[in-house]
mmCIF file of C-alpha atoms in Angstrom:
data_model
loop_
_atom_site.group_PDB
_atom_site.id
_atom_site.type_symbol
_atom_site.label_atom_id
_atom_site.label_comp_id
_atom_site.label_asym_id
_atom_site.label_seq_id
_atom_site.Cartn_x
_atom_site.Cartn_y
_atom_site.Cartn_z
ATOM 1 C CA MET A 22 0.000 0.000 0.000
ATOM 2 C CA SER A 23 2.859 2.346 0.790
ATOM 3 C CA ASN A 24 4.288 1.718 -2.685
ATOM 4 C CA ASN A 25 1.101 3.108 -4.251
ATOM 5 C CA SER A 26 1.083 6.259 -2.121
ATOM 6 C CA PRO A 27 2.040 9.510 -3.874
ATOM 7 C CA PRO A 28 5.594 10.785 -3.447
ATOM 8 C CA PRO A 29 6.048 13.165 -0.514
ATOM 9 C CA ILE A 30 5.934 16.896 -1.065
ATOM 10 C CA ARG A 31 9.322 18.347 -0.197
ATOM 11 C CA PHE A 32 9.923 21.403 1.968
ATOM 12 C CA THR A 33 12.979 22.840 3.651
ATOM 13 C CA THR A 34 13.494 24.496 7.065
ATOM 14 C CA GLN A 35 11.071 24.619 9.982
ATOM 15 C CA LYS A 36 9.219 27.679 8.693
ATOM 16 C CA ALA A 37 5.397 27.287 8.808
ATOM 17 C CA PHE A 38 5.874 23.821 10.309
ATOM 18 C CA ALA A 39 2.448 23.622 11.967
ATOM 19 C CA SER A 40 0.652 24.915 8.867
ATOM 20 C CA ARG A 41 2.350 22.426 6.543
ATOM 21 C CA ILE A 42 1.739 19.476 8.851
ATOM 22 C CA THR A 43 -1.933 20.478 9.111
ATOM 23 C CA LEU A 44 -2.350 20.819 5.335
ATOM 24 C CA ALA A 45 -0.708 17.421 4.861
ATOM 25 C CA THR A 46 -3.183 15.845 7.289
ATOM 26 C CA LEU A 47 -6.180 17.547 5.648
ATOM 27 C CA THR A 48 -5.210 16.523 2.113
ATOM 28 C CA GLY A 49 -3.713 13.125 2.970
ATOM 29 C CA ARG A 50 -0.440 13.948 1.210
ATOM 30 C CA PRO A 51 2.880 12.814 2.726
ATOM 31 C CA ILE A 52 5.552 15.468 3.210
ATOM 32 C CA HIS A 53 9.332 15.493 3.549
ATOM 33 C CA ILE A 54 10.891 18.372 5.490
ATOM 34 C CA SER A 55 14.667 18.743 5.553
ATOM 35 C CA GLN A 56 17.215 21.256 6.878
ATOM 36 C CA ILE A 57 15.393 21.698 10.187
ATOM 37 C CA ARG A 58 17.770 23.924 12.181
ATOM 38 C CA PRO A 59 20.863 22.205 10.744
ATOM 39 C CA SER A 60 23.298 24.909 11.867
ATOM 40 C CA SER A 61 22.157 25.194 15.483
ATOM 41 C CA PRO A 62 25.131 24.265 17.709
ATOM 42 C CA THR A 63 23.072 23.429 20.803
ATOM 43 C CA SER A 64 19.666 22.161 19.624
ATOM 44 C CA PRO A 65 19.573 21.101 15.966
ATOM 45 C CA GLY A 66 16.517 19.451 14.477
ATOM 46 C CA LEU A 67 12.935 19.460 15.676
ATOM 47 C CA ALA A 68 12.093 21.539 18.739
ATOM 48 C CA SER A 69 10.090 20.316 21.722
ATOM 49 C CA HIS A 70 6.838 21.975 20.616
ATOM 50 C CA GLU A 71 7.121 20.558 17.083
ATOM 51 C CA ILE A 72 7.564 17.012 18.366
ATOM 52 C CA SER A 73 4.630 17.554 20.714
ATOM 53 C CA LEU A 74 2.465 18.656 17.761
ATOM 54 C CA LEU A 75 3.404 15.517 15.851
ATOM 55 C CA ARG A 76 2.432 13.396 18.858
ATOM 56 C CA LEU A 77 -0.906 15.201 19.029
ATOM 57 C CA LEU A 78 -1.656 14.575 15.345
ATOM 58 C CA GLU A 79 -0.670 10.939 15.781
ATOM 59 C CA ALA A 80 -3.204 10.683 18.625
ATOM 60 C CA VAL A 81 -6.140 12.099 16.621
ATOM 61 C CA THR A 82 -5.384 10.128 13.438
ATOM 62 C CA ASN A 83 -5.254 6.445 12.563
ATOM 63 C CA GLY A 84 -2.471 5.087 10.367
ATOM 64 C CA SER A 85 -0.093 8.060 10.484
ATOM 65 C CA THR A 86 3.626 7.295 10.270
ATOM 66 C CA ILE A 87 6.385 9.638 11.409
ATOM 67 C CA GLU A 88 10.040 9.126 10.495
ATOM 68 C CA ILE A 89 12.680 11.403 12.040
ATOM 69 C CA SER A 90 16.373 11.250 11.211
ATOM 70 C CA TYR A 91 18.997 10.579 13.876
ATOM 71 C CA THR A 92 19.873 14.289 14.131
ATOM 72 C CA GLY A 93 16.232 15.387 13.953
ATOM 73 C CA THR A 94 16.865 17.614 10.926
ATOM 74 C CA ILE A 95 14.787 15.514 8.486
ATOM 75 C CA LEU A 96 11.133 14.547 8.912
ATOM 76 C CA VAL A 97 8.926 12.318 6.768
ATOM 77 C CA TYR A 98 5.260 12.456 7.731
ATOM 78 C CA ARG A 99 2.598 10.253 6.138
ATOM 79 C CA PRO A 100 -0.835 11.203 7.491
ATOM 80 C CA GLY A 101 -3.623 8.778 8.236
ATOM 81 C CA LEU A 102 -7.388 9.112 8.599
ATOM 82 C CA ILE A 103 -8.560 11.765 11.066
ATOM 83 C CA THR A 104 -10.434 9.739 13.686
ATOM 84 C CA GLY A 105 -10.639 12.251 16.561
ATOM 85 C CA SER A 106 -11.457 10.816 19.984
ATOM 86 C CA ALA A 107 -13.037 7.655 18.619
ATOM 87 C CA PRO A 108 -12.958 4.552 20.878
ATOM 88 C CA GLY A 109 -9.817 2.518 20.412
ATOM 89 C CA SER A 110 -7.780 5.408 19.017
ATOM 90 C CA GLY A 111 -5.942 6.306 22.217
ATOM 91 C CA ALA A 112 -8.794 8.126 23.952
ATOM 92 C CA SER A 113 -9.596 7.232 27.553
ATOM 93 C CA GLY A 114 -13.251 7.764 28.374
ATOM 94 C CA GLY A 115 -13.684 9.714 25.151
ATOM 95 C CA VAL A 116 -10.915 12.183 26.077
ATOM 96 C CA ILE A 117 -7.391 12.299 24.654
ATOM 97 C CA ARG A 118 -4.955 13.499 27.291
ATOM 98 C CA HIS A 119 -2.047 15.369 25.691
ATOM 99 C CA GLU A 120 0.834 16.324 27.969
ATOM 100 C CA ILE A 121 3.176 19.148 26.972
ATOM 101 C CA ALA A 122 6.742 19.093 28.285
ATOM 102 C CA ALA A 123 8.195 21.855 30.434
ATOM 103 C CA ALA A 124 10.687 22.856 27.709
ATOM 104 C CA CYS A 125 7.862 24.132 25.453
ATOM 105 C CA THR A 126 8.102 27.855 24.664
ATOM 106 C CA ARG A 127 4.947 28.098 22.532
ATOM 107 C CA GLY A 128 1.463 28.896 23.734
ATOM 108 C CA VAL A 129 -1.319 26.327 23.720
ATOM 109 C CA SER A 130 -2.836 28.126 20.707
ATOM 110 C CA TYR A 131 0.055 26.681 18.651
ATOM 111 C CA PHE A 132 -1.676 23.314 19.135
ATOM 112 C CA LEU A 133 -5.296 24.479 19.284
ATOM 113 C CA ILE A 134 -5.499 26.250 15.909
ATOM 114 C CA PRO A 135 -4.298 23.241 13.825
ATOM 115 C CA LEU A 136 -6.461 20.888 15.886
ATOM 116 C CA CYS A 137 -9.544 23.039 15.282
ATOM 117 C CA LEU A 138 -8.859 22.956 11.536
ATOM 118 C CA LEU A 139 -8.776 19.157 11.572
ATOM 119 C CA ALA A 140 -11.824 18.735 13.832
ATOM 120 C CA PRO A 141 -14.643 19.398 11.277
ATOM 121 C CA PHE A 142 -13.171 16.689 9.030
ATOM 122 C CA SER A 143 -12.794 14.083 11.767
ATOM 123 C CA LYS A 144 -14.619 10.764 11.782
ATOM 124 C CA ALA A 145 -15.664 11.269 15.418
ATOM 125 C CA PRO A 146 -15.846 14.262 17.781
ATOM 126 C CA ILE A 147 -12.566 15.592 19.145
ATOM 127 C CA ASN A 148 -12.105 15.986 22.895
ATOM 128 C CA VAL A 149 -8.531 16.783 23.947
ATOM 129 C CA LEU A 150 -7.267 17.776 27.385
ATOM 130 C CA PHE A 151 -3.985 19.716 27.289
ATOM 131 C CA THR A 152 -2.072 19.280 30.516
ATOM 132 C CA GLY A 153 1.485 19.138 31.785
ATOM 133 C CA PRO A 154 4.131 21.612 32.914
ATOM 134 C CA GLY A 155 4.470 23.171 29.437
ATOM 135 C CA VAL A 156 0.905 24.436 28.873
ATOM 136 C CA ILE A 157 0.841 28.243 28.452
ATOM 137 C CA THR A 158 -2.697 29.624 28.143
ATOM 138 C CA SER A 159 -1.682 33.266 27.684
ATOM 139 C CA ALA A 160 -0.073 34.927 24.704
ATOM 140 C CA THR A 161 3.667 34.345 24.354
ATOM 141 C CA PRO A 162 6.706 36.375 23.264
ATOM 142 C CA ALA A 163 7.011 33.924 20.337
ATOM 143 C CA GLY A 164 3.870 35.470 18.813
ATOM 144 C CA ASP A 165 1.208 32.930 19.823
ATOM 145 C CA VAL A 166 -2.206 34.304 20.706
ATOM 146 C CA SER A 167 -3.876 33.450 23.996
ATOM 147 C CA ALA A 168 -6.493 30.754 24.513
ATOM 148 C CA ASP A 169 -9.024 33.563 25.079
ATOM 149 C CA THR A 170 -8.404 34.879 21.565
ATOM 150 C CA VAL A 171 -8.853 31.384 20.113
ATOM 151 C CA ARG A 172 -12.166 31.104 21.952
ATOM 152 C CA THR A 173 -13.519 34.559 21.078
ATOM 153 C CA ALA A 174 -11.927 35.416 17.698
ATOM 154 C CA ILE A 175 -11.161 32.137 15.885
ATOM 155 C CA LEU A 176 -13.764 29.542 16.914
ATOM 156 C CA PRO A 177 -16.700 31.862 15.968
ATOM 157 C CA LEU A 178 -15.371 31.899 12.380
ATOM 158 C CA TYR A 179 -16.404 28.253 11.959
ATOM 159 C CA ALA A 180 -20.079 29.231 12.210
ATOM 160 C CA ARG A 181 -19.771 30.949 8.815
ATOM 161 C CA PHE A 182 -18.953 27.546 7.309
ATOM 162 C CA GLY A 183 -21.906 25.778 8.958
ATOM 163 C CA VAL A 184 -19.841 24.414 11.871
ATOM 164 C CA SER A 185 -21.250 25.771 15.115
ATOM 165 C CA ASN A 186 -22.713 23.036 17.329
ATOM 166 C CA ASN A 187 -21.080 21.475 20.399
ATOM 167 C CA ILE A 188 -17.864 23.511 20.216
ATOM 168 C CA GLU A 189 -16.304 24.586 23.488
ATOM 169 C CA LEU A 190 -12.896 25.662 24.740
ATOM 170 C CA ARG A 191 -12.550 25.389 28.512
ATOM 171 C CA ILE A 192 -9.732 27.182 30.327
ATOM 172 C CA LEU A 193 -9.433 24.999 33.416
ATOM 173 C CA ARG A 194 -6.254 26.558 34.805
ATOM 174 C CA ARG A 195 -4.591 29.718 33.568
ATOM 175 C CA SER A 196 -0.851 30.200 33.186
ATOM 176 C CA ASN A 197 1.653 32.661 31.789
ATOM 177 C CA PRO A 198 5.135 31.940 30.398
ATOM 178 C CA GLY A 199 7.485 30.784 33.131
ATOM 179 C CA SER A 200 11.164 31.548 33.545
ATOM 180 C CA ARG A 201 12.954 32.121 30.214
ATOM 181 C CA GLY A 202 9.530 31.850 28.531
ATOM 182 C CA LYS A 203 9.246 28.103 29.114
ATOM 183 C CA GLY A 204 6.403 26.182 30.716
ATOM 184 C CA GLY A 205 3.352 27.393 32.557
ATOM 185 C CA ALA A 206 1.498 24.347 33.962
ATOM 186 C CA GLY A 207 -1.921 25.453 32.736
ATOM 187 C CA GLU A 208 -4.793 23.225 31.656
ATOM 188 C CA ILE A 209 -7.082 23.522 28.625
ATOM 189 C CA GLN A 210 -9.813 21.282 27.221
ATOM 190 C CA LEU A 211 -11.084 21.499 23.650
ATOM 191 C CA VAL A 212 -14.416 19.894 22.770
ATOM 192 C CA PHE A 213 -15.218 19.946 19.040
ATOM 193 C CA GLY A 214 -18.263 17.819 18.314
ATOM 194 C CA HIS A 215 -19.554 19.207 15.004
ATOM 195 C CA GLN A 216 -18.279 17.244 11.998
ATOM 196 C CA VAL A 217 -19.432 17.994 8.454
ATOM 197 C CA ARG A 218 -19.023 16.442 5.025
ATOM 198 C CA LEU A 219 -18.084 19.749 3.363
ATOM 199 C CA PRO A 220 -17.882 23.298 4.769
ATOM 200 C CA LYS A 221 -20.321 25.797 3.326
ATOM 201 C CA THR A 222 -19.149 28.178 0.621
ATOM 202 C CA LEU A 223 -18.260 31.553 2.127
ATOM 203 C CA HIS A 224 -19.168 34.963 0.697
ATOM 204 C CA LEU A 225 -17.962 37.653 3.089
ATOM 205 C CA LEU A 226 -17.600 41.016 1.380
ATOM 206 C CA ASN A 227 -18.813 43.559 3.938
ATOM 207 C CA SER A 228 -16.718 44.327 7.005
ATOM 208 C CA GLY A 229 -19.303 46.675 8.534
ATOM 209 C CA ARG A 230 -18.597 49.054 11.407
ATOM 210 C CA ILE A 231 -17.319 48.274 14.877
ATOM 211 C CA LYS A 232 -20.267 47.995 17.270
ATOM 212 C CA ARG A 233 -18.747 46.506 20.435
ATOM 213 C CA ILE A 234 -15.483 45.510 22.092
ATOM 214 C CA ARG A 235 -15.044 42.656 24.531
ATOM 215 C CA GLY A 236 -11.966 41.430 26.346
ATOM 216 C CA VAL A 237 -10.426 39.447 29.170
ATOM 217 C CA ALA A 238 -7.784 40.787 31.538
ATOM 218 C CA TYR A 239 -6.131 37.904 33.375
ATOM 219 C CA CYS A 240 -3.471 37.558 36.030
ATOM 220 C CA THR A 241 -1.969 34.528 37.740
ATOM 221 C CA GLY A 242 -0.102 34.744 41.018
ATOM 222 C CA VAL A 243 -0.066 38.566 41.098
ATOM 223 C CA PRO A 244 -2.419 41.138 42.703
ATOM 224 C CA ALA A 245 -5.820 41.701 41.073
ATOM 225 C CA SER A 246 -5.063 45.430 40.852
ATOM 226 C CA ASN A 247 -2.956 44.667 37.771
ATOM 227 C CA ASN A 248 -6.140 43.757 35.890
ATOM 228 C CA ALA A 249 -7.887 46.958 36.962
ATOM 229 C CA ARG A 250 -4.939 49.058 35.816
ATOM 230 C CA MET A 251 -4.793 47.340 32.404
ATOM 231 C CA ILE A 252 -8.554 47.719 31.916
ATOM 232 C CA GLU A 253 -8.541 51.405 32.836
ATOM 233 C CA ALA A 254 -5.652 52.160 30.457
ATOM 234 C CA ALA A 255 -7.276 50.240 27.578
ATOM 235 C CA ARG A 256 -10.693 51.807 28.076
ATOM 236 C CA GLY A 257 -9.130 55.267 28.040
ATOM 237 C CA ILE A 258 -8.183 54.642 24.398
ATOM 238 C CA LEU A 259 -11.146 52.500 23.271
ATOM 239 C CA ASN A 260 -14.084 54.390 24.826
ATOM 240 C CA PRO A 261 -13.998 57.203 22.210
ATOM 241 C CA MET A 262 -14.298 54.486 19.547
ATOM 242 C CA THR A 263 -17.374 52.767 20.968
ATOM 243 C CA VAL A 264 -19.184 53.045 24.273
ATOM 244 C CA ASP A 265 -20.111 49.345 24.237
ATOM 245 C CA THR A 266 -16.816 48.178 25.742
ATOM 246 C CA TYR A 267 -16.645 45.530 28.437
ATOM 247 C CA ILE A 268 -13.477 43.835 29.662
ATOM 248 C CA PHE A 269 -13.826 40.931 32.067
ATOM 249 C CA SER A 270 -11.302 40.459 34.882
ATOM 250 C CA ASP A 271 -10.080 36.966 35.733
ATOM 251 C CA VAL A 272 -7.823 36.475 38.771
ATOM 252 C CA SER A 273 -6.347 33.066 39.564
ATOM 253 C CA ALA A 274 -3.627 31.590 41.721
ATOM 254 C CA ALA A 275 -0.322 30.591 40.156
ATOM 255 C CA PRO A 276 0.042 26.890 39.282
ATOM 256 C CA TYR A 277 2.419 24.771 41.338
ATOM 257 C CA LEU A 278 5.045 22.422 39.971
ATOM 258 C CA ILE A 279 6.339 19.514 42.064
ATOM 259 C CA SER A 280 10.078 19.002 41.753
ATOM 260 C CA LYS A 281 11.134 15.677 40.210
ATOM 261 C CA ASP A 282 14.574 15.838 41.764
ATOM 262 C CA LYS A 283 15.132 13.002 44.274
ATOM 263 C CA THR A 284 16.783 15.323 46.793
ATOM 264 C CA THR A 285 13.863 17.803 46.720
ATOM 265 C CA SER A 286 10.950 15.548 45.764
ATOM 266 C CA ASN A 287 8.391 17.314 47.962
ATOM 267 C CA VAL A 288 9.309 20.882 47.024
ATOM 268 C CA LYS A 289 6.585 22.833 45.202
ATOM 269 C CA SER A 290 7.400 25.923 43.172
ATOM 270 C CA LYS A 291 5.136 28.511 41.593
ATOM 271 C CA THR A 292 5.239 28.955 37.834
ATOM 272 C CA GLY A 293 3.277 30.753 35.131
ATOM 273 C CA ILE A 294 3.196 34.047 37.055
ATOM 274 C CA GLY A 295 2.170 37.157 35.142
ATOM 275 C CA PHE A 296 -0.718 39.072 33.597
ATOM 276 C CA GLY A 297 -2.067 39.861 30.156
ATOM 277 C CA LEU A 298 -4.953 41.243 28.137
ATOM 278 C CA SER A 299 -6.983 39.894 25.210
ATOM 279 C CA LEU A 300 -9.317 42.200 23.251
ATOM 280 C CA VAL A 301 -11.798 41.437 20.455
ATOM 281 C CA ALA A 302 -13.742 43.980 18.402
ATOM 282 C CA GLU A 303 -16.920 42.866 16.622
ATOM 283 C CA SER A 304 -18.436 44.703 13.667
ATOM 284 C CA SER A 305 -22.081 45.089 12.669
ATOM 285 C CA THR A 306 -21.671 42.211 10.180
ATOM 286 C CA GLY A 307 -20.039 39.860 12.695
ATOM 287 C CA CYS A 308 -16.415 40.381 11.619
ATOM 288 C CA LEU A 309 -13.859 39.965 14.398
ATOM 289 C CA TYR A 310 -10.566 41.734 15.086
ATOM 290 C CA SER A 311 -8.318 40.817 18.001
ATOM 291 C CA ALA A 312 -5.237 41.889 19.943
ATOM 292 C CA ASP A 313 -3.117 40.183 22.592
ATOM 293 C CA VAL A 314 -0.418 41.316 25.009
ATOM 294 C CA VAL A 315 1.253 39.603 27.959
ATOM 295 C CA SER A 316 3.800 40.626 30.550
ATOM 296 C CA PRO A 317 7.333 39.429 29.700
ATOM 297 C CA PRO A 318 8.744 36.578 31.821
ATOM 298 C CA SER A 319 11.434 38.927 33.098
ATOM 299 C CA GLY A 320 8.829 41.467 34.288
ATOM 300 C CA GLY A 321 9.473 45.171 34.498
ATOM 301 C CA VAL A 322 6.520 46.367 32.367
ATOM 302 C CA PRO A 323 3.710 48.225 34.194
ATOM 303 C CA PRO A 324 0.099 47.123 33.548
ATOM 304 C CA GLU A 325 -0.817 50.554 32.152
ATOM 305 C CA ASP A 326 1.673 50.145 29.318
ATOM 306 C CA LEU A 327 0.293 46.701 28.451
ATOM 307 C CA GLY A 328 -3.274 48.017 28.444
ATOM 308 C CA GLN A 329 -2.405 50.865 26.104
ATOM 309 C CA GLN A 330 -0.319 48.579 23.885
ATOM 310 C CA CYS A 331 -3.183 46.087 23.516
ATOM 311 C CA ALA A 332 -5.677 48.852 22.706
ATOM 312 C CA HIS A 333 -3.370 50.266 20.029
ATOM 313 C CA GLN A 334 -2.857 46.776 18.573
ATOM 314 C CA LEU A 335 -6.627 46.349 18.331
ATOM 315 C CA LEU A 336 -6.995 49.658 16.514
ATOM 316 C CA GLU A 337 -4.215 48.650 14.110
ATOM 317 C CA SER A 338 -5.983 45.359 13.430
ATOM 318 C CA VAL A 339 -9.199 47.215 12.613
ATOM 319 C CA ALA A 340 -7.316 49.767 10.490
ATOM 320 C CA ALA A 341 -5.744 46.937 8.437
ATOM 321 C CA GLY A 342 -9.201 46.539 6.900
ATOM 322 C CA GLY A 343 -10.961 43.573 5.402
ATOM 323 C CA ALA A 344 -13.603 41.290 6.824
ATOM 324 C CA VAL A 345 -10.991 38.933 8.297
ATOM 325 C CA SER A 346 -8.042 39.853 10.512
ATOM 326 C CA LEU A 347 -4.528 38.446 10.251
ATOM 327 C CA VAL A 348 -5.239 36.073 13.155
ATOM 328 C CA GLY A 349 -8.276 34.524 11.474
ATOM 329 C CA ALA A 350 -7.222 34.690 7.814
ATOM 330 C CA PRO A 351 -5.307 31.353 7.705
ATOM 331 C CA THR A 352 -8.289 29.498 9.194
ATOM 332 C CA VAL A 353 -10.780 31.104 6.803
ATOM 333 C CA LEU A 354 -8.658 30.515 3.693
ATOM 334 C CA ALA A 355 -7.966 26.887 4.634
ATOM 335 C CA LEU A 356 -11.658 26.121 5.218
ATOM 336 C CA MET A 357 -12.589 27.801 1.927
ATOM 337 C CA ALA A 358 -10.045 25.639 0.087
ATOM 338 C CA MET A 359 -11.419 22.457 1.701
ATOM 339 C CA GLY A 360 -15.035 23.270 0.787
ATOM 340 C CA SER A 361 -17.191 22.225 -2.155
ATOM 341 C CA GLU A 362 -16.072 22.888 -5.729
ATOM 342 C CA ASP A 363 -17.573 26.345 -5.791
ATOM 343 C CA VAL A 364 -16.087 29.830 -5.741
ATOM 344 C CA GLY A 365 -15.987 31.471 -2.319
ATOM 345 C CA ARG A 366 -15.091 35.122 -1.826
ATOM 346 C CA VAL A 367 -13.744 37.023 1.145
ATOM 347 C CA GLN A 368 -12.605 40.624 1.472
ATOM 348 C CA ILE A 369 -9.176 41.011 3.074
ATOM 349 C CA GLY A 370 -7.052 44.093 3.696
ATOM 350 C CA LYS A 371 -3.936 44.550 1.571
ATOM 351 C CA ASP A 372 -1.816 44.829 4.712
ATOM 352 C CA VAL A 373 -3.050 41.361 5.741
ATOM 353 C CA ILE A 374 -2.875 39.511 2.415
ATOM 354 C CA SER A 375 0.632 40.847 1.731
ATOM 355 C CA THR A 376 2.178 39.436 4.906
ATOM 356 C CA GLU A 377 4.777 36.689 4.649
ATOM 357 C CA GLN A 378 2.514 34.307 6.576
ATOM 358 C CA ILE A 379 -0.431 34.560 4.143
ATOM 359 C CA ILE A 380 1.718 34.540 1.010
ATOM 360 C CA GLY A 381 3.524 31.446 2.285
ATOM 361 C CA LEU A 382 0.184 29.798 3.057
ATOM 362 C CA GLY A 383 -0.993 30.356 -0.519
ATOM 363 C CA ARG A 384 2.181 28.820 -1.919
ATOM 364 C CA ASP A 385 1.918 25.828 0.394
ATOM 365 C CA MET A 386 -1.724 25.251 -0.579
ATOM 366 C CA LYS A 387 -0.707 25.271 -4.238
ATOM 367 C CA ALA A 388 1.988 22.692 -3.487
ATOM 368 C CA PHE A 389 -0.639 20.431 -1.879
ATOM 369 C CA GLY A 390 -2.757 20.488 -5.032
ATOM 370 C CA MET A 391 -5.274 23.110 -3.986
ATOM 371 C CA ASN A 392 -6.466 25.776 -6.384
ATOM 372 C CA GLY A 393 -4.760 29.137 -6.628
ATOM 373 C CA TRP A 394 -6.367 32.330 -5.362
ATOM 374 C CA GLY A 395 -7.926 35.029 -7.512
ATOM 375 C CA PHE A 396 -7.618 38.709 -6.636
ATOM 376 C CA ARG A 397 -9.501 41.853 -7.583
ATOM 377 C CA GLU A 398 -9.726 45.296 -6.078
ATOM 378 C CA ALA A 399 -12.600 45.874 -3.675
ATOM 379 C CA THR A 400 -15.069 48.414 -5.021
ATOM 380 C CA ASP A 401 -16.165 50.015 -1.749
ATOM 381 C CA VAL A 402 -12.899 50.136 0.252
ATOM 382 C CA GLU A 403 -9.652 51.483 -1.169
ATOM 383 C CA ASN A 404 -7.101 49.288 0.640
ATOM 384 C CA ASP A 405 -8.996 45.972 0.430
ATOM 385 C CA VAL A 406 -8.919 43.134 -2.083
ATOM 386 C CA VAL A 407 -11.467 40.409 -2.776
ATOM 387 C CA VAL A 408 -9.872 36.961 -2.653
ATOM 388 C CA SER A 409 -11.630 34.218 -4.633
ATOM 389 C CA VAL A 410 -10.974 30.608 -3.610
ATOM 390 C CA VAL A 411 -12.275 27.528 -5.443
ATOM 391 C CA GLY A 412 -12.909 24.632 -3.062
ATOM 392 C CA ARG A 413 -11.104 21.335 -3.515
ATOM 393 C CA GLY A 414 -14.217 19.265 -2.877
ATOM 394 C CA VAL A 415 -12.499 16.546 -0.825
ATOM 395 C CA GLY A 416 -13.920 17.414 2.574
ATOM 396 C CA ASN A 417 -14.367 14.806 5.272
ATOM 397 C CA VAL A 418 -13.093 11.481 3.931
ATOM 398 C CA GLY A 419 -14.089 9.663 7.130
ATOM 399 C CA ARG A 420 -17.749 10.652 6.823
ATOM 400 C CA LYS A 421 -17.671 9.811 3.141
ATOM 401 C CA ILE A 422 -16.653 6.232 3.905
ATOM 402 C CA THR A 423 -19.110 5.690 6.736
#
């Protein structure tokens, strides 16, 4: 059977690793990635978070094979059928428990966003519990968004494709990046129980006007006054934009880590201490724009500065234009490409579509056999373009078989 499989698509370097692995799983195409940090003197090859993502995909699929070279600089990944949390596929009581190591420097959204893309095309519902000393629920210095932004700005996008039932993201224990940006000991559970044969064709050409702003200010292991100071600073900038602004405050204790050293086996230490802010602006047509900031692991930044920085980031996201922000654009474009063989259209700002991330995504989709994108100038907004995407028509292979 392996002899009849198509040859792997070849990529180099670790750039867009999560996106390429996700596209390979969606399309069923094997990939070969080489030159993964070959010149690093201390840690060549795959990083801890990349190996953890591969383990997660192996848990939610059946028949996937992963081959890693001795140095870790070459990866061959052959995806299997997306089974989700089906009985007999590694789930215990219908829940897959995925533990993230303490060396992880990426936020939990690095794992959540690819998993959410796979979930509508799964054979069974997906229920994954992220636990372990490496779970970071906040935003990270590496550029990952917080779990709050995934819940409020990315998951609602699936409703536009007819995927809206039994979807929940539970933040069971909050955490911020620990020392040197590693670890956090948080806990997150994703429940994605709406599977479809094909996503609906999307036509989103009107961004509307901002009607309300919502947000979450969170702190772990620090005084609650930090939240109040961030909220006051952010509202001072956002209130002139819209009066319907509400930012929720969430205060929680810092997680504890138990030392695994034999000499200090009973010693508990706090980790994941810090604070941050997540903001989401919603327009009159349901378009979402988000911003995320978090205190650095080294500290030294007052809450007022973070509040103002997050508010300015939100305004920049709105000013970038389009009906989809940079955070949600990869999800929307991927779902449009996986839909029925019809032309979907979405209006995106030029500042968003011209980023290296989106351009690289388009090239990767083309490499995986998906159709190219069509562009034309938007008629009503000067700095927007209308992106046309023809669906591939493959959809959920598991539901097609059953």
